[in-house]
Amino acid sequence: MENVKALVSKKFAPTFLKWINTLEELGYTSYYKVLNSKDYGIPQNRERIFVVSILNEHDIYHFPNPIPLEKRLKDVLEDDVDRKYFLSDKAIVGFLKHNENHEAKGTGFI
């Protein structure tokens, strides 16, 4: 299983651990760890929780060791992108206006 990192945060950990315990009652051993895609060759900083649950007896599971990041985002982006994937001027203006309103409240994106 893979999910958002917040699943193991203080707020959601009790539910997550209840789920892990339920799997254990069904005979599964679960291994879980927060991994970041940038540590596995993907030019993106994205942390996710990964869970591997194995039924019955088995060897201990070890998550893979990180590997060096050799690519940058520009290495995987396309050079020719269809205009339909661009934001319209109206969308950009709306985003900037929204951001201005939130900056005034101290909750802006930029």
CSV table of N, CA, C and O in Angstrom, one decimal:
chain,number,residue,atom,x,y,z
A,1,MET,N,0.8,-1.2,0.0
A,1,MET,CA,0.0,0.0,0.0
A,1,MET,C,0.9,1.2,0.0
A,1,MET,O,2.0,1.2,0.5
A,2,GLU,N,0.4,2.3,-0.6
A,2,GLU,CA,1.1,3.6,-0.6
A,2,GLU,C,0.0,4.6,-0.3
A,2,GLU,O,-1.1,4.5,-0.8
A,3,ASN,N,0.4,5.6,0.5
A,3,ASN,CA,-0.5,6.7,0.8
A,3,ASN,C,0.2,7.9,1.2
A,3,ASN,O,1.4,7.9,1.3
A,4,VAL,N,-0.5,8.9,1.6
A,4,VAL,CA,0.1,10.2,2.0
A,4,VAL,C,0.8,10.0,3.4
A,4,VAL,O,0.4,9.2,4.2
A,5,LYS,N,1.9,10.8,3.5
A,5,LYS,CA,2.7,10.7,4.7
A,5,LYS,C,1.9,11.0,6.0
A,5,LYS,O,2.2,10.5,7.0
A,6,ALA,N,0.9,11.9,5.9
A,6,ALA,CA,0.1,12.3,7.0
A,6,ALA,C,-0.6,11.1,7.7
A,6,ALA,O,-1.0,11.2,8.8
A,7,LEU,N,-0.7,10.0,7.0
A,7,LEU,CA,-1.3,8.8,7.5
A,7,LEU,C,-0.6,8.3,8.9
A,7,LEU,O,-1.3,7.7,9.7
A,8,VAL,N,0.6,8.6,9.0
A,8,VAL,CA,1.3,8.3,10.2
A,8,VAL,C,1.6,9.5,11.1
A,8,VAL,O,2.4,9.4,12.1
A,9,SER,N,0.9,10.6,10.9
A,9,SER,CA,1.0,11.8,11.7
A,9,SER,C,0.2,11.5,13.0
A,9,SER,O,-0.6,10.6,13.1
A,10,LYS,N,0.4,12.4,14.0
A,10,LYS,CA,-0.3,12.3,15.3
A,10,LYS,C,-1.8,12.2,15.1
A,10,LYS,O,-2.4,11.4,15.8
A,11,LYS,N,-2.3,12.9,14.2
A,11,LYS,CA,-3.8,12.9,14.0
A,11,LYS,C,-4.3,11.6,13.5
A,11,LYS,O,-5.4,11.1,13.9
A,12,PHE,N,-3.6,11.0,12.5
A,12,PHE,CA,-4.1,9.8,11.9
A,12,PHE,C,-3.5,8.5,12.3
A,12,PHE,O,-3.9,7.4,12.0
A,13,ALA,N,-2.4,8.6,13.1
A,13,ALA,CA,-1.6,7.4,13.5
A,13,ALA,C,-2.5,6.3,14.3
A,13,ALA,O,-2.4,5.1,14.0
A,14,PRO,N,-3.4,6.8,15.2
A,14,PRO,CA,-4.2,5.7,15.8
A,14,PRO,C,-5.0,4.9,14.9
A,14,PRO,O,-5.1,3.7,15.0
A,15,THR,N,-5.6,5.5,13.9
A,15,THR,CA,-6.4,4.7,12.9
A,15,THR,C,-5.5,3.8,12.0
A,15,THR,O,-5.8,2.7,11.8
A,16,PHE,N,-4.3,4.4,11.6
A,16,PHE,CA,-3.3,3.6,10.9
A,16,PHE,C,-2.9,2.4,11.7
A,16,PHE,O,-2.9,1.3,11.2
A,17,LEU,N,-2.5,2.6,12.9
A,17,LEU,CA,-2.1,1.5,13.8
A,17,LEU,C,-3.2,0.4,14.0
A,17,LEU,O,-2.9,-0.8,14.1
A,18,LYS,N,-4.4,0.9,14.1
A,18,LYS,CA,-5.5,0.0,14.3
A,18,LYS,C,-5.6,-0.9,13.0
A,18,LYS,O,-5.9,-2.1,13.1
A,19,TRP,N,-5.4,-0.3,11.9
A,19,TRP,CA,-5.5,-1.1,10.6
A,19,TRP,C,-4.3,-2.1,10.6
A,19,TRP,O,-4.5,-3.2,10.2
A,20,ILE,N,-3.1,-1.7,11.0
A,20,ILE,CA,-1.9,-2.6,11.0
A,20,ILE,C,-2.2,-3.7,12.0
A,20,ILE,O,-1.9,-4.9,11.7
A,21,ASN,N,-2.8,-3.4,13.2
A,21,ASN,CA,-3.2,-4.5,14.1
A,21,ASN,C,-4.2,-5.4,13.6
A,21,ASN,O,-4.1,-6.6,13.9
A,22,THR,N,-5.2,-4.9,12.8
A,22,THR,CA,-6.2,-5.8,12.2
A,22,THR,C,-5.5,-6.8,11.3
A,22,THR,O,-5.8,-8.0,11.2
A,23,LEU,N,-4.6,-6.2,10.5
A,23,LEU,CA,-3.9,-7.1,9.5
A,23,LEU,C,-3.1,-8.2,10.3
A,23,LEU,O,-3.0,-9.3,9.9
A,24,GLU,N,-2.5,-7.8,11.4
A,24,GLU,CA,-1.7,-8.7,12.2
A,24,GLU,C,-2.6,-9.8,12.8
A,24,GLU,O,-2.2,-11.0,12.8
A,25,GLU,N,-3.8,-9.5,13.2
A,25,GLU,CA,-4.8,-10.5,13.7
A,25,GLU,C,-5.2,-11.4,12.6
A,25,GLU,O,-5.5,-12.6,12.9
A,26,LEU,N,-5.1,-11.0,11.3
A,26,LEU,CA,-5.4,-11.9,10.2
A,26,LEU,C,-4.2,-12.7,9.7
A,26,LEU,O,-4.3,-13.4,8.7
A,27,GLY,N,-3.1,-12.5,10.4
A,27,GLY,CA,-1.9,-13.3,10.1
A,27,GLY,C,-0.8,-12.6,9.3
A,27,GLY,O,0.1,-13.2,8.8
A,28,TYR,N,-1.0,-11.3,9.0
A,28,TYR,CA,0.0,-10.6,8.3
A,28,TYR,C,1.0,-9.9,9.1
A,28,TYR,O,0.7,-9.5,10.3
A,29,THR,N,2.2,-9.8,8.6
A,29,THR,CA,3.2,-8.9,9.3
A,29,THR,C,3.4,-7.8,8.3
A,29,THR,O,3.5,-7.9,7.1
A,30,SER,N,3.3,-6.6,8.9
A,30,SER,CA,3.4,-5.4,8.1
A,30,SER,C,4.6,-4.6,8.4
A,30,SER,O,5.0,-4.4,9.5
A,31,TYR,N,5.2,-4.1,7.3
A,31,TYR,CA,6.4,-3.2,7.4
A,31,TYR,C,6.0,-1.9,6.8
A,31,TYR,O,5.4,-1.9,5.7
A,32,TYR,N,6.3,-0.8,7.4
A,32,TYR,CA,6.0,0.5,6.8
A,32,TYR,C,7.1,1.5,7.0
A,32,TYR,O,7.9,1.4,8.0
A,33,LYS,N,7.2,2.4,6.1
A,33,LYS,CA,8.2,3.4,6.1
A,33,LYS,C,7.8,4.6,5.2
A,33,LYS,O,7.2,4.4,4.2
A,34,VAL,N,8.2,5.8,5.7
A,34,VAL,CA,8.0,7.0,4.8
A,34,VAL,C,9.2,7.1,3.9
A,34,VAL,O,10.4,7.1,4.3
A,35,LEU,N,9.0,7.1,2.6
A,35,LEU,CA,10.0,7.2,1.6
A,35,LEU,C,9.8,8.4,0.7
A,35,LEU,O,8.7,8.8,0.5
A,36,ASN,N,10.9,9.0,0.2
A,36,ASN,CA,10.8,10.2,-0.6
A,36,ASN,C,11.2,9.8,-2.0
A,36,ASN,O,12.3,9.2,-2.2
A,37,SER,N,10.4,10.1,-3.0
A,37,SER,CA,10.7,9.7,-4.4
A,37,SER,C,12.1,10.2,-4.8
A,37,SER,O,12.7,9.6,-5.7
A,38,LYS,N,12.6,11.4,-4.3
A,38,LYS,CA,13.9,11.9,-4.8
A,38,LYS,C,15.0,11.0,-4.3
A,38,LYS,O,16.1,11.0,-4.9
A,39,ASP,N,14.8,10.1,-3.4
A,39,ASP,CA,15.8,9.1,-2.9
A,39,ASP,C,15.8,7.9,-3.8
A,39,ASP,O,16.6,6.9,-3.5
A,40,TYR,N,14.9,7.8,-4.8
A,40,TYR,CA,14.8,6.6,-5.6
A,40,TYR,C,14.8,6.9,-7.1
A,40,TYR,O,14.1,6.3,-7.9
A,41,GLY,N,15.5,7.9,-7.5
A,41,GLY,CA,15.8,8.2,-8.9
A,41,GLY,C,14.7,9.1,-9.5
A,41,GLY,O,14.7,9.3,-10.7
A,42,ILE,N,13.7,9.6,-8.8
A,42,ILE,CA,12.7,10.4,-9.3
A,42,ILE,C,12.9,11.9,-9.0
A,42,ILE,O,13.0,12.2,-7.8
A,43,PRO,N,13.0,12.8,-10.0
A,43,PRO,CA,13.3,14.2,-9.7
A,43,PRO,C,12.1,15.0,-9.1
A,43,PRO,O,11.5,15.9,-9.7
A,44,GLN,N,11.6,14.5,-8.0
A,44,GLN,CA,10.4,15.1,-7.3
A,44,GLN,C,10.6,14.9,-5.8
A,44,GLN,O,10.9,13.8,-5.4
A,45,ASN,N,10.3,15.9,-5.0
A,45,ASN,CA,10.4,15.8,-3.6
A,45,ASN,C,9.0,15.4,-3.1
A,45,ASN,O,8.1,16.3,-2.9
A,46,ARG,N,8.7,14.1,-2.9
A,46,ARG,CA,7.4,13.6,-2.6
A,46,ARG,C,7.5,12.5,-1.6
A,46,ARG,O,8.0,11.4,-1.9
A,47,GLU,N,7.1,12.8,-0.4
A,47,GLU,CA,7.1,11.8,0.7
A,47,GLU,C,5.8,11.0,0.8
A,47,GLU,O,4.7,11.7,0.8
A,48,ARG,N,5.9,9.7,0.8
A,48,ARG,CA,4.7,8.9,0.9
A,48,ARG,C,5.0,7.8,1.9
A,48,ARG,O,6.1,7.3,2.1
A,49,ILE,N,4.0,7.2,2.5
A,49,ILE,CA,4.1,6.1,3.4
A,49,ILE,C,3.9,4.8,2.5
A,49,ILE,O,2.9,4.8,1.7
A,50,PHE,N,4.8,3.9,2.7
A,50,PHE,CA,4.6,2.6,2.0
A,50,PHE,C,4.5,1.5,3.0
A,50,PHE,O,5.2,1.5,4.0
A,51,VAL,N,3.6,0.6,2.7
A,51,VAL,CA,3.3,-0.5,3.6
A,51,VAL,C,3.4,-1.8,2.8
A,51,VAL,O,2.7,-1.9,1.8
A,52,VAL,N,4.1,-2.7,3.3
A,52,VAL,CA,4.2,-4.1,2.7
A,52,VAL,C,3.7,-5.0,3.8
A,52,VAL,O,4.3,-5.1,4.9
A,53,SER,N,2.6,-5.8,3.5
A,53,SER,CA,2.1,-6.7,4.4
A,53,SER,C,2.2,-8.1,3.8
A,53,SER,O,1.8,-8.4,2.7
A,54,ILE,N,2.8,-9.0,4.6
A,54,ILE,CA,3.1,-10.4,4.1
A,54,ILE,C,2.4,-11.4,5.0
A,54,ILE,O,2.5,-11.3,6.2
A,55,LEU,N,1.6,-12.3,4.4
A,55,LEU,CA,0.9,-13.3,5.1
A,55,LEU,C,1.8,-14.5,5.5
A,55,LEU,O,2.6,-15.0,4.7
A,56,ASN,N,1.6,-15.0,6.7
A,56,ASN,CA,2.3,-16.2,7.2
A,56,ASN,C,3.8,-15.9,7.4
A,56,ASN,O,4.3,-14.8,7.3
A,57,GLU,N,4.5,-17.0,7.5
A,57,GLU,CA,6.0,-17.0,7.8
A,57,GLU,C,6.7,-16.5,6.5
A,57,GLU,O,6.3,-16.9,5.4
A,58,HIS,N,7.8,-15.7,6.7
A,58,HIS,CA,8.5,-15.2,5.6
A,58,HIS,C,9.8,-14.6,6.2
A,58,HIS,O,10.0,-14.5,7.4
A,59,ASP,N,10.7,-14.3,5.2
A,59,ASP,CA,11.9,-13.6,5.6
A,59,ASP,C,11.6,-12.2,5.9
A,59,ASP,O,10.6,-11.6,5.4
A,60,ILE,N,12.4,-11.5,6.8
A,60,ILE,CA,12.1,-10.1,7.1
A,60,ILE,C,12.2,-9.3,5.9
A,60,ILE,O,13.1,-9.4,5.1
A,61,TYR,N,11.3,-8.4,5.7
A,61,TYR,CA,11.3,-7.5,4.6
A,61,TYR,C,12.1,-6.2,4.9
A,61,TYR,O,12.0,-5.7,6.0
A,62,HIS,N,12.9,-5.8,3.9
A,62,HIS,CA,13.7,-4.6,4.1
A,62,HIS,C,13.4,-3.7,2.9
A,62,HIS,O,13.4,-4.1,1.7
A,63,PHE,N,13.1,-2.5,3.2
A,63,PHE,CA,12.8,-1.5,2.1
A,63,PHE,C,14.1,-1.3,1.3
A,63,PHE,O,15.2,-1.3,1.9
A,64,PRO,N,14.0,-1.0,0.1
A,64,PRO,CA,15.3,-0.8,-0.7
A,64,PRO,C,16.1,0.4,-0.2
A,64,PRO,O,15.5,1.4,0.3
A,65,ASN,N,17.4,0.4,-0.3
A,65,ASN,CA,18.2,1.5,0.0
A,65,ASN,C,18.1,2.6,-1.0
A,65,ASN,O,17.8,2.3,-2.2
A,66,PRO,N,18.2,3.8,-0.6
A,66,PRO,CA,18.2,5.0,-1.5
A,66,PRO,C,19.2,4.8,-2.6
A,66,PRO,O,20.3,4.2,-2.4
A,67,ILE,N,18.9,5.4,-3.8
A,67,ILE,CA,19.9,5.4,-4.9
A,67,ILE,C,20.1,6.9,-5.2
A,67,ILE,O,19.3,7.8,-5.0
A,68,PRO,N,21.3,7.2,-5.8
A,68,PRO,CA,21.6,8.6,-6.1
A,68,PRO,C,20.6,9.1,-7.2
A,68,PRO,O,20.2,8.4,-8.1
A,69,LEU,N,20.2,10.4,-7.0
A,69,LEU,CA,19.4,11.1,-8.0
A,69,LEU,C,20.3,11.6,-9.1
A,69,LEU,O,21.2,12.4,-8.9
A,70,GLU,N,20.1,11.0,-10.3
A,70,GLU,CA,20.9,11.4,-11.5
A,70,GLU,C,20.2,12.2,-12.5
A,70,GLU,O,20.8,12.8,-13.4
A,71,LYS,N,18.8,12.4,-12.4
A,71,LYS,CA,18.1,13.2,-13.3
A,71,LYS,C,17.5,14.4,-12.6
A,71,LYS,O,17.2,14.4,-11.4
A,72,ARG,N,17.3,15.4,-13.4
A,72,ARG,CA,16.7,16.6,-12.9
A,72,ARG,C,15.3,16.7,-13.6
A,72,ARG,O,15.1,16.0,-14.6
A,73,LEU,N,14.4,17.5,-13.1
A,73,LEU,CA,13.1,17.6,-13.6
A,73,LEU,C,13.1,17.9,-15.1
A,73,LEU,O,12.4,17.4,-15.9
A,74,LYS,N,14.0,18.8,-15.5
A,74,LYS,CA,14.1,19.2,-16.9
A,74,LYS,C,14.5,18.0,-17.8
A,74,LYS,O,14.2,18.0,-19.0
A,75,ASP,N,15.1,17.0,-17.3
A,75,ASP,CA,15.5,15.8,-18.0
A,75,ASP,C,14.3,14.9,-18.4
A,75,ASP,O,14.3,14.1,-19.4
A,76,VAL,N,13.1,15.1,-17.7
A,76,VAL,CA,12.0,14.3,-18.0
A,76,VAL,C,10.8,15.0,-18.6
A,76,VAL,O,9.8,14.4,-18.9
A,77,LEU,N,10.9,16.4,-18.6
A,77,LEU,CA,9.8,17.2,-19.2
A,77,LEU,C,9.9,17.2,-20.7
A,77,LEU,O,11.0,17.1,-21.3
A,78,GLU,N,8.8,17.2,-21.3
A,78,GLU,CA,8.7,17.3,-22.8
A,78,GLU,C,9.1,18.7,-23.3
A,78,GLU,O,8.8,19.7,-22.6
A,79,ASP,N,9.8,18.7,-24.4
A,79,ASP,CA,10.2,20.0,-25.0
A,79,ASP,C,9.0,20.7,-25.7
A,79,ASP,O,8.8,21.9,-25.7
A,80,ASP,N,8.2,19.9,-26.4
A,80,ASP,CA,7.0,20.3,-27.1
A,80,ASP,C,5.7,20.0,-26.4
A,80,ASP,O,5.4,18.8,-26.3
A,81,VAL,N,5.1,21.0,-25.9
A,81,VAL,CA,3.8,20.7,-25.1
A,81,VAL,C,2.7,21.4,-25.8
A,81,VAL,O,2.8,22.6,-26.1
A,82,ASP,N,1.6,20.7,-26.0
A,82,ASP,CA,0.4,21.2,-26.7
A,82,ASP,C,-0.1,22.4,-25.8
A,82,ASP,O,-0.2,22.3,-24.6
A,83,ARG,N,-0.6,23.4,-26.5
A,83,ARG,CA,-1.1,24.6,-25.8
A,83,ARG,C,-2.3,24.3,-24.9
A,83,ARG,O,-2.5,25.1,-24.0
A,84,LYS,N,-3.0,23.2,-25.2
A,84,LYS,CA,-4.2,22.9,-24.4
A,84,LYS,C,-3.8,22.6,-22.9
A,84,LYS,O,-4.6,22.7,-22.0
A,85,TYR,N,-2.5,22.4,-22.7
A,85,TYR,CA,-2.0,22.1,-21.3
A,85,TYR,C,-1.5,23.4,-20.6
A,85,TYR,O,-1.1,23.3,-19.4
A,86,PHE,N,-1.5,24.5,-21.2
A,86,PHE,CA,-1.1,25.7,-20.6
A,86,PHE,C,-2.3,26.4,-19.9
A,86,PHE,O,-3.5,26.2,-20.3
A,87,LEU,N,-2.0,27.1,-18.8
A,87,LEU,CA,-3.1,27.9,-18.1
A,87,LEU,C,-3.5,29.0,-19.0
A,87,LEU,O,-2.6,29.7,-19.6
A,88,SER,N,-4.8,29.3,-19.0
A,88,SER,CA,-5.3,30.5,-19.8
A,88,SER,C,-4.9,31.7,-19.0
A,88,SER,O,-4.6,31.7,-17.8
A,89,ASP,N,-4.9,32.9,-19.7
A,89,ASP,CA,-4.6,34.2,-19.1
A,89,ASP,C,-5.6,34.4,-17.9
A,89,ASP,O,-5.3,34.9,-16.9
A,90,LYS,N,-6.9,34.0,-18.2
A,90,LYS,CA,-7.9,34.2,-17.2
A,90,LYS,C,-7.6,33.4,-15.9
A,90,LYS,O,-7.8,33.9,-14.8
A,91,ALA,N,-7.2,32.1,-16.1
A,91,ALA,CA,-6.8,31.3,-14.9
A,91,ALA,C,-5.6,31.9,-14.2
A,91,ALA,O,-5.6,31.9,-12.9
A,92,ILE,N,-4.6,32.4,-14.9
A,92,ILE,CA,-3.5,33.0,-14.2
A,92,ILE,C,-3.9,34.2,-13.4
A,92,ILE,O,-3.5,34.4,-12.3
A,93,VAL,N,-4.7,35.1,-14.0
A,93,VAL,CA,-5.1,36.3,-13.3
A,93,VAL,C,-5.9,35.8,-12.1
A,93,VAL,O,-5.7,36.4,-11.0
A,94,GLY,N,-6.8,34.9,-12.2
A,94,GLY,CA,-7.6,34.4,-11.0
A,94,GLY,C,-6.7,33.8,-9.9
A,94,GLY,O,-6.9,34.1,-8.8
A,95,PHE,N,-5.7,33.1,-10.3
A,95,PHE,CA,-4.7,32.5,-9.3
A,95,PHE,C,-4.0,33.6,-8.6
A,95,PHE,O,-3.9,33.6,-7.4
A,96,LEU,N,-3.5,34.6,-9.4
A,96,LEU,CA,-2.7,35.7,-8.8
A,96,LEU,C,-3.6,36.5,-7.8
A,96,LEU,O,-3.2,36.9,-6.7
A,97,LYS,N,-4.9,36.8,-8.3
A,97,LYS,CA,-5.8,37.5,-7.4
A,97,LYS,C,-6.1,36.7,-6.1
A,97,LYS,O,-6.1,37.3,-5.0
A,98,HIS,N,-6.3,35.4,-6.3
A,98,HIS,CA,-6.6,34.6,-5.1
A,98,HIS,C,-5.4,34.6,-4.1
A,98,HIS,O,-5.5,34.8,-2.9
A,99,ASN,N,-4.2,34.6,-4.7
A,99,ASN,CA,-3.0,34.6,-3.9
A,99,ASN,C,-2.8,35.9,-3.2
A,99,ASN,O,-2.4,36.0,-2.0
A,100,GLU,N,-3.1,37.0,-3.9
A,100,GLU,CA,-3.0,38.4,-3.3
A,100,GLU,C,-3.9,38.4,-2.1
A,100,GLU,O,-3.5,39.0,-1.0
A,101,ASN,N,-5.1,37.9,-2.2
A,101,ASN,CA,-6.1,38.0,-1.1
A,101,ASN,C,-5.5,37.2,0.1
A,101,ASN,O,-5.7,37.6,1.3
A,102,HIS,N,-4.9,36.0,-0.2
A,102,HIS,CA,-4.4,35.2,0.9
A,102,HIS,C,-3.1,35.7,1.5
A,102,HIS,O,-2.8,35.6,2.7
A,103,GLU,N,-2.3,36.4,0.7
A,103,GLU,CA,-1.1,37.0,1.2
A,103,GLU,C,-1.4,38.1,2.2
A,103,GLU,O,-0.8,38.3,3.2
A,104,ALA,N,-2.5,38.8,1.9
A,104,ALA,CA,-2.9,39.9,2.8
A,104,ALA,C,-3.3,39.3,4.1
A,104,ALA,O,-3.2,39.9,5.2
A,105,LYS,N,-3.8,38.0,4.1
A,105,LYS,CA,-4.2,37.4,5.4
A,105,LYS,C,-3.0,36.6,5.9
A,105,LYS,O,-3.2,35.9,7.0
A,106,GLY,N,-1.9,36.5,5.2
A,106,GLY,CA,-0.8,35.7,5.7
A,106,GLY,C,-0.8,34.3,5.3
A,106,GLY,O,-0.1,33.4,5.9
A,107,THR,N,-1.7,33.9,4.3
A,107,THR,CA,-1.8,32.5,4.0
A,107,THR,C,-1.6,32.2,2.5
A,107,THR,O,-2.1,31.3,2.0
A,108,GLY,N,-0.8,33.1,1.9
A,108,GLY,CA,-0.6,33.0,0.4
A,108,GLY,C,0.3,31.8,0.1
A,108,GLY,O,1.0,31.2,0.9
A,109,PHE,N,0.3,31.4,-1.2
A,109,PHE,CA,1.1,30.3,-1.7
A,109,PHE,C,2.6,30.7,-2.0
A,109,PHE,O,3.5,30.0,-1.9
A,110,ILE,N,2.8,32.0,-2.4
A,110,ILE,CA,4.1,32.4,-2.8
A,110,ILE,C,4.8,33.2,-1.7
A,110,ILE,O,4.2,33.9,-1.0
